[in-house]
XYZ file of C-alpha atoms in Angstrom:
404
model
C 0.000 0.000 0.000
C 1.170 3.317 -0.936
C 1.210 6.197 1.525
C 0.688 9.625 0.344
C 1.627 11.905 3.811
C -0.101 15.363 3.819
C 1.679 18.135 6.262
C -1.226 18.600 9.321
C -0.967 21.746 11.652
C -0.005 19.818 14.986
C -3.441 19.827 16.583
C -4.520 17.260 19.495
C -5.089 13.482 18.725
C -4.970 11.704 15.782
C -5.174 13.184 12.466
C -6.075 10.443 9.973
C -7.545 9.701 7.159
C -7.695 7.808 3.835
C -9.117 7.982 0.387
C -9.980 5.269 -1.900
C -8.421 4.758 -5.580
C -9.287 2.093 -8.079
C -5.971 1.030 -9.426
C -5.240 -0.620 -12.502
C -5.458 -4.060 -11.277
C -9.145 -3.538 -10.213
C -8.276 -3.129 -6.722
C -9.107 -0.240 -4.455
C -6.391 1.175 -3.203
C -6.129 3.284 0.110
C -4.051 5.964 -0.110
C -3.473 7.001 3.898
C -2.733 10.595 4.756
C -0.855 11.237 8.137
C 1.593 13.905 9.757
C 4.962 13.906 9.016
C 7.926 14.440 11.567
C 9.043 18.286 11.563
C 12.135 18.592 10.317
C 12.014 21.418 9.220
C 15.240 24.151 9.707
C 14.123 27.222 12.623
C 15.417 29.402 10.390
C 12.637 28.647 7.031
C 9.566 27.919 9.109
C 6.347 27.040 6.762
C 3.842 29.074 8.433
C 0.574 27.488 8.654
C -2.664 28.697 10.392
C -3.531 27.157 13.364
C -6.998 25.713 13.393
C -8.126 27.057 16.312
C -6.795 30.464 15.836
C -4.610 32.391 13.313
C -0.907 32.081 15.212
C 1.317 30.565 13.134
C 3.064 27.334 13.901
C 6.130 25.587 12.524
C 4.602 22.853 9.999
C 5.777 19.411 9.311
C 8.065 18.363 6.649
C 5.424 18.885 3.859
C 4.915 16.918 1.449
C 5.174 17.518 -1.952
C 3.441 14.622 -4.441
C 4.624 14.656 -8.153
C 2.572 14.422 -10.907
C 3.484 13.202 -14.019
C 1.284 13.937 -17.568
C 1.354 10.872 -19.668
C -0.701 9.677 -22.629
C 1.187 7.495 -25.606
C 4.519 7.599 -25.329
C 6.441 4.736 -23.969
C 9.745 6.678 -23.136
C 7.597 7.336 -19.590
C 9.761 4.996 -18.475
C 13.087 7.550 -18.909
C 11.383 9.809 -17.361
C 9.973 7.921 -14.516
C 13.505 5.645 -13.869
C 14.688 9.091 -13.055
C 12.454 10.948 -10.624
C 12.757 7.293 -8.959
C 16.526 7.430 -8.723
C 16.868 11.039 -7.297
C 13.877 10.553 -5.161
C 15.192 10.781 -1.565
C 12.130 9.874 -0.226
C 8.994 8.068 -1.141
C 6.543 9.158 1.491
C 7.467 12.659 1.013
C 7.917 12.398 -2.609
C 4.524 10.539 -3.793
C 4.370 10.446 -7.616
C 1.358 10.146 -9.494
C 1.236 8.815 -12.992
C -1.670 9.948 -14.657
C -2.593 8.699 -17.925
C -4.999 10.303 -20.939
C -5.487 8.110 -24.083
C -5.600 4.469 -23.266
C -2.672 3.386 -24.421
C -2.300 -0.226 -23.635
C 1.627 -0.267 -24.486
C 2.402 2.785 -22.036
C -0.201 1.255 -19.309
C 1.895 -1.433 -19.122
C 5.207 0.346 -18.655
C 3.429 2.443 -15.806
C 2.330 -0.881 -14.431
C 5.560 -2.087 -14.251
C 6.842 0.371 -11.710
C 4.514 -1.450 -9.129
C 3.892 0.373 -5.639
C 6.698 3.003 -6.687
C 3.843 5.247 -8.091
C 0.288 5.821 -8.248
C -1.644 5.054 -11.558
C -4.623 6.932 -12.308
C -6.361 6.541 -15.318
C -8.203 9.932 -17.523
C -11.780 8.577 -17.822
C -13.204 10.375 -20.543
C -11.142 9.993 -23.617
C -14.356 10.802 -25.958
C -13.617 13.295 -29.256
C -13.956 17.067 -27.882
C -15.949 19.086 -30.221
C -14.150 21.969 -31.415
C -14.898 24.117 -34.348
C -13.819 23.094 -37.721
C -10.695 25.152 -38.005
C -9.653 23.989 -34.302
C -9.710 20.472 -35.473
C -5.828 20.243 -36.189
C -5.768 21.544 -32.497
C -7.850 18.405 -31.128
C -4.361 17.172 -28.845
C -4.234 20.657 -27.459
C -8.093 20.444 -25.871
C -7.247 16.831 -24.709
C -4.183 17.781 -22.704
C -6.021 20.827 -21.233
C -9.093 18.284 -20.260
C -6.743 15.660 -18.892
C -4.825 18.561 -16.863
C -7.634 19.487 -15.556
C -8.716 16.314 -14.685
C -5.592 15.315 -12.854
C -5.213 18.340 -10.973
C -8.693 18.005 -9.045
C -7.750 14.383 -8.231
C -4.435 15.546 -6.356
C -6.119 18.415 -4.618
C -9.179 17.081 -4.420
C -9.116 13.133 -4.497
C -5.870 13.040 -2.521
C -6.003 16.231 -0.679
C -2.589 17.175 -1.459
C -1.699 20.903 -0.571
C 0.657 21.556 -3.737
C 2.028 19.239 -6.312
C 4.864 19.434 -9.355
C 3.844 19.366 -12.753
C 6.100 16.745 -14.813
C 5.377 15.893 -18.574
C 6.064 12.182 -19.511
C 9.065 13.206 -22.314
C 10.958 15.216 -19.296
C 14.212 14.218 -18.013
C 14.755 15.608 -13.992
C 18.413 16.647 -12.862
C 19.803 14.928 -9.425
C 18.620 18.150 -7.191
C 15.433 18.664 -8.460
C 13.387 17.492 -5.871
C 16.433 19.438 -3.453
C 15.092 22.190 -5.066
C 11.230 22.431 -5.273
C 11.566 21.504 -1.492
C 13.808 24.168 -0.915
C 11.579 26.270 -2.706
C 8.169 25.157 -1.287
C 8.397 27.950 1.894
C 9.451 30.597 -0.621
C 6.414 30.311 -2.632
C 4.147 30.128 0.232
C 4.897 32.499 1.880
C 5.018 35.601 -1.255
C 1.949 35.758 -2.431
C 3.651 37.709 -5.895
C 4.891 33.815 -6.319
C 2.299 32.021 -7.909
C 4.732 28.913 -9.219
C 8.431 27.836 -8.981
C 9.560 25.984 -12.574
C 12.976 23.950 -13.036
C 13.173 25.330 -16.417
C 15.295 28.221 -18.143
C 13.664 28.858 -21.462
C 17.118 30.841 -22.199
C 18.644 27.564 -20.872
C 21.225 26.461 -23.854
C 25.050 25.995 -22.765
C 25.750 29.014 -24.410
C 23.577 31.055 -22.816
C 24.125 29.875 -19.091
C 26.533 30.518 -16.467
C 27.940 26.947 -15.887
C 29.475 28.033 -12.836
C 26.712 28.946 -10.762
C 24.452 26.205 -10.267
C 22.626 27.487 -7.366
C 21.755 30.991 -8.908
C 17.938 31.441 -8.778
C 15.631 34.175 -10.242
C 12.132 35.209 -10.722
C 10.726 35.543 -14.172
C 6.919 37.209 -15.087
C 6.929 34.544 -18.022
C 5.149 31.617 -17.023
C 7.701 28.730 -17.925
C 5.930 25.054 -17.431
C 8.238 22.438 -18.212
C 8.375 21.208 -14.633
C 6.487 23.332 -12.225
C 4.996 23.789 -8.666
C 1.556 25.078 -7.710
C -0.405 25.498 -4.173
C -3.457 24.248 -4.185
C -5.005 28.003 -3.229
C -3.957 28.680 -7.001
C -5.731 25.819 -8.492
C -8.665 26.736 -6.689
C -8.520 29.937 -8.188
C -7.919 29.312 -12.101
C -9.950 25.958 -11.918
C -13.453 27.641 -12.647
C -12.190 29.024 -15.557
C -9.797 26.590 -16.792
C -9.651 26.738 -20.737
C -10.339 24.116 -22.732
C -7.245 24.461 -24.677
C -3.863 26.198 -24.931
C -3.671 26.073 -21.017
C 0.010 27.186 -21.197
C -0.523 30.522 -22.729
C -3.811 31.043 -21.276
C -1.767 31.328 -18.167
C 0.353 33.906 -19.426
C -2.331 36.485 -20.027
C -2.732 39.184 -17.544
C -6.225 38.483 -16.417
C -4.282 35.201 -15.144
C -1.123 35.903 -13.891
C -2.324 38.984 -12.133
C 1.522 40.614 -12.652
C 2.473 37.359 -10.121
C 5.894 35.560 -10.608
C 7.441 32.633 -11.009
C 10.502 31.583 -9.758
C 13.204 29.769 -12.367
C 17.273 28.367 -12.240
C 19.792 29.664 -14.043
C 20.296 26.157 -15.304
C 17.487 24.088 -15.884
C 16.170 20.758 -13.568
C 14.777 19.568 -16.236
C 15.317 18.809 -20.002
C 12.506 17.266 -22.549
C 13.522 14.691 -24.666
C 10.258 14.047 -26.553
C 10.002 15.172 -30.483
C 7.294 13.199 -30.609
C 3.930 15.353 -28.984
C 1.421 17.782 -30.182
C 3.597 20.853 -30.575
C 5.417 19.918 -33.690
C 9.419 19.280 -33.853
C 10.499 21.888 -35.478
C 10.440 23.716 -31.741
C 12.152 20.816 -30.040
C 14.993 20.628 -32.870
C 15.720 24.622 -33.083
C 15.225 24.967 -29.108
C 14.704 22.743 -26.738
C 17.197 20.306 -27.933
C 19.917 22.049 -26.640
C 19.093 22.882 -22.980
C 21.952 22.466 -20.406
C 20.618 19.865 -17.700
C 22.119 20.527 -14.357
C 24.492 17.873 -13.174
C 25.828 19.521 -9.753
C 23.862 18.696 -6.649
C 23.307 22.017 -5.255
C 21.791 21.687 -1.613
C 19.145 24.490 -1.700
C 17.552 23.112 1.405
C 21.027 24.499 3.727
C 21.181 27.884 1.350
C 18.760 30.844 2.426
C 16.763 31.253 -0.598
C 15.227 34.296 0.983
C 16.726 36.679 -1.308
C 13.835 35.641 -3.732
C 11.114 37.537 -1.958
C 10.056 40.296 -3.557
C 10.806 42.885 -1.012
C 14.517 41.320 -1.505
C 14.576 40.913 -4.850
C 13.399 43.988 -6.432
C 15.455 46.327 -5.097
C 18.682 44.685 -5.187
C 17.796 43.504 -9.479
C 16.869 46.528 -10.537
C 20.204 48.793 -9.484
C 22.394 45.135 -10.669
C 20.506 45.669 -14.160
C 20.653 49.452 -14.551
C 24.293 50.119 -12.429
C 25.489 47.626 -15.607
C 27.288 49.351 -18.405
C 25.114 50.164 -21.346
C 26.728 48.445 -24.652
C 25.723 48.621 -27.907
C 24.439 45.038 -29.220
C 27.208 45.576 -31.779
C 29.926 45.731 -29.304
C 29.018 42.608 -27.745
C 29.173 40.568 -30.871
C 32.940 42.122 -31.307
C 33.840 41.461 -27.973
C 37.004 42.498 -28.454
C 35.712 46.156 -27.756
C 34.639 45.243 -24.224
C 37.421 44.947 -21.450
C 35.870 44.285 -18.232
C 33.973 41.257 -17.180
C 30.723 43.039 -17.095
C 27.750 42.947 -16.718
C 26.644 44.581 -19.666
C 23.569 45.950 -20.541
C 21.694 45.919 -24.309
C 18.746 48.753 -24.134
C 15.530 48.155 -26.367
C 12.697 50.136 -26.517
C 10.179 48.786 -28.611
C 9.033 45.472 -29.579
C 11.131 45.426 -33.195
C 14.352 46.065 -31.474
C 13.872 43.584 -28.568
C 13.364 40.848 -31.479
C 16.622 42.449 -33.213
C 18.785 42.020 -30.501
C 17.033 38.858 -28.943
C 17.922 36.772 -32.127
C 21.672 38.598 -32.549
C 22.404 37.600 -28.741
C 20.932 34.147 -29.476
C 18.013 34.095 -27.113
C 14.452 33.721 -27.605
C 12.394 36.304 -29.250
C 9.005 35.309 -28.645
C 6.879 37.688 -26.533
C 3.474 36.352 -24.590
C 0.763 38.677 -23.629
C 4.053 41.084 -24.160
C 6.548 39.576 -21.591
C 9.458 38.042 -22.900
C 10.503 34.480 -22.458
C 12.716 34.525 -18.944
C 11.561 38.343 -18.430
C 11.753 40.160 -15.153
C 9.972 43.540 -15.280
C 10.983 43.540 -18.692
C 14.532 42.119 -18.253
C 15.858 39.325 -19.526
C 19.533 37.863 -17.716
C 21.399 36.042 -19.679
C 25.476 34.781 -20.595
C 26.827 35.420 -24.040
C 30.554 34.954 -24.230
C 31.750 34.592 -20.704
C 29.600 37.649 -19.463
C 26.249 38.673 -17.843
C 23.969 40.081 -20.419
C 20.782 42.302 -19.764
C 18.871 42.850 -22.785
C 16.837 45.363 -21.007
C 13.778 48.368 -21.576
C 14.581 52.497 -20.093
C 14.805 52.648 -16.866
C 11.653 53.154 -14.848
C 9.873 50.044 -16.306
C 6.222 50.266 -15.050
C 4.441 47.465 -16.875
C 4.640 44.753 -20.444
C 2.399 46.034 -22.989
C 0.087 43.108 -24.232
C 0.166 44.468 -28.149
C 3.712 43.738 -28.224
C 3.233 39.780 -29.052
């Protein structure tokens, strides 16, 4: 029997309870929720609201269940052989397969991991009726049905308090469960966090200081790929989930609500799947060459505090603008440039951020106007050796949707 353990505020007596899930095999299986020992540092307390009151007391080691997305593709398994190595713990670690499309083949590799994860199986998998021209799109309103789906079984089903967000095609580096745990108190406690990702869109070798491993930053642009959400949030955007394009529906403002994410500067995860809904042609020109972490960086015994916003801000926005301001040109010389930088690349309108974006090898998409990695319009990057910020004027206020 598999335990899924659920942090508890430490009230009197037992705190028990189970819920019932048919399995594969036909069988029910109970799936108990229970405190967990506090072991929790003094210094990064989870504050959690005492029942009987509102004083805050330290919370058990929460627990943070992984969910994994998976539909046809048998390569699961690389994906699952992996969260299962670096897991360091099962009860505090749960993960959760759950699978859209009834595919026999891939059931069978999800079977074959036994007790080591929870299958659950996407009911419906009926046609969704979408309007001629959004016929080509079909895959798109069946992920967003199945996410959907999946999400209200680990909040609701299995009363988990947050989960992470895995696809079945991604790869997870050794510390990537060091860091969503590390992580977990930081996003619960700033409520301009509304989800940590292990993913640098801007994540290629070239692009990444290889040296700092445990460099962490927030980003406006919501990045998937391996992400964290509190339950609070999926009550909120549940009601009005979309049928499809859940991704980018997230990224508009009436969404995001100018709230944050926070993201590595190298990623925890990389996708190895060409094979999926959104064609190749991304994967081969992008995603193919993202730098997965291979240095264990122990976020848990680093103070990650500097990631609140009342940090943060401050201390980013003189680091961008106290940077000397370069012309793109200059850059691509090199030769011009003597110190180590930073250096800073100004744009000012949309054309010009897509100029220098492609010259300095990052990514030049804009969504609902924020720019892939962007922080108040900022995006951090390494070209050559040196820290890059292809930044807007100073005295940013806000993105401007039209530019997209």
């Amino acid at each position: 029997e598999m335990v899924i353990q659920q942090p508890s505020p430490r009230t009197p007596g037992p705190n028990l309870n189970s819920v019932n899930v048919h399995t594969d095999d036909g069988n029910t299986q109970k799936m108990v929720r229970t405190s967990a020992p506090n072991s929790y540092s003094e210094d990064s307390p989870e504050k959690v609201l005492n029942p009987q009151g509102t004083t805050p007391v330290l919370s058990p080691e929460p627990t943070i269940p992984i969910l994994v997305i998976a539909c046809d593709r048998v390569t699961v398994k690389r994906s699952l052989d992996k969260l299962i190595q670096y897991r360091p713990s099962a009860e505090l670690f749960p993960i959760i397969v759950s699978q859209d499309c009834g595919h026999s083949e891939t059931a069978r590799v999800i079977g074959s991991y036994g007790n080591q994860v929870t299958h659950i199986r996407q009911p419906d998998l009926s046609d969704i009726r979408v309007r001629p021209e959004h016929r080509k799109f079909q895959g798109y309103y069946k992920i967003s049905r199945h996410y959907r789906w999946a999400l209200n079984q680990v909040f609701n089903t299995f009363s988990q308090s947050t989960v992470v967000i895995v696809e079945d095609d991604l790869e997870v580096a050794p510390d990537f469960f060091e860091y969503f745990r590390a992580l977990y108190p930081i996003l619960r406690s700033d409520a301009s966090l509304w989800c940590v990702s292990a993913w640098n869109d801007n994540g290629r070798d070239a692009l990444v200081d290889s040296s700092r491993a445990k460099l962490l930053y927030r980003t406006d642009f919501f990045p998937g790929l391996g992400w964290m959400l509190l339950k609070e949030l999926w009550e909120e955007l549940e009601p009005k989930w979309p049928s499809a394009f859940w991704d980018d529906w997230m990224r508009q403002p009436e969404q995001r609500k100018d709230r944050s994410c926070i993201r590595p500067e190298i990623s925890r995860t990389i996708t190895f799947g060409r094979k999926g809904v959104s064609l190749g042609q991304f994967f081969d020109q992008y995603l193919r060459y993202i730098k997965l972490n291979t240095e264990f960086v122990p976020f848990t015994k680093q103070n990650q505090s500097y990631l609140l916003k009342e940090h943060y801000d401050e201390t980013f926005v003189r680091e961008v603008y106290s940077a000397t301001l370069v012309k793109m040109e200059d850059l691509q010389k090199g030769g011009a440039l003597r110190s180590p930088g930073p250096y800073r690349v100004q744009y000012s309108s949309r054309d010009s951020f897509k100029v220098f974006a492609r010259n300095l090898g990052v990514m030049d998409d804009l969504k609902s106007g924020v720019p892939r990695t962007g922080y108040r319009g900022v995006v951090s990057f390494h070209h050559r050796g040196r820290r890059v910020f292809l930044a807007p004027p100073e005295g940013w206020t806000h993105y401007d949707v039209s530019w997209s």
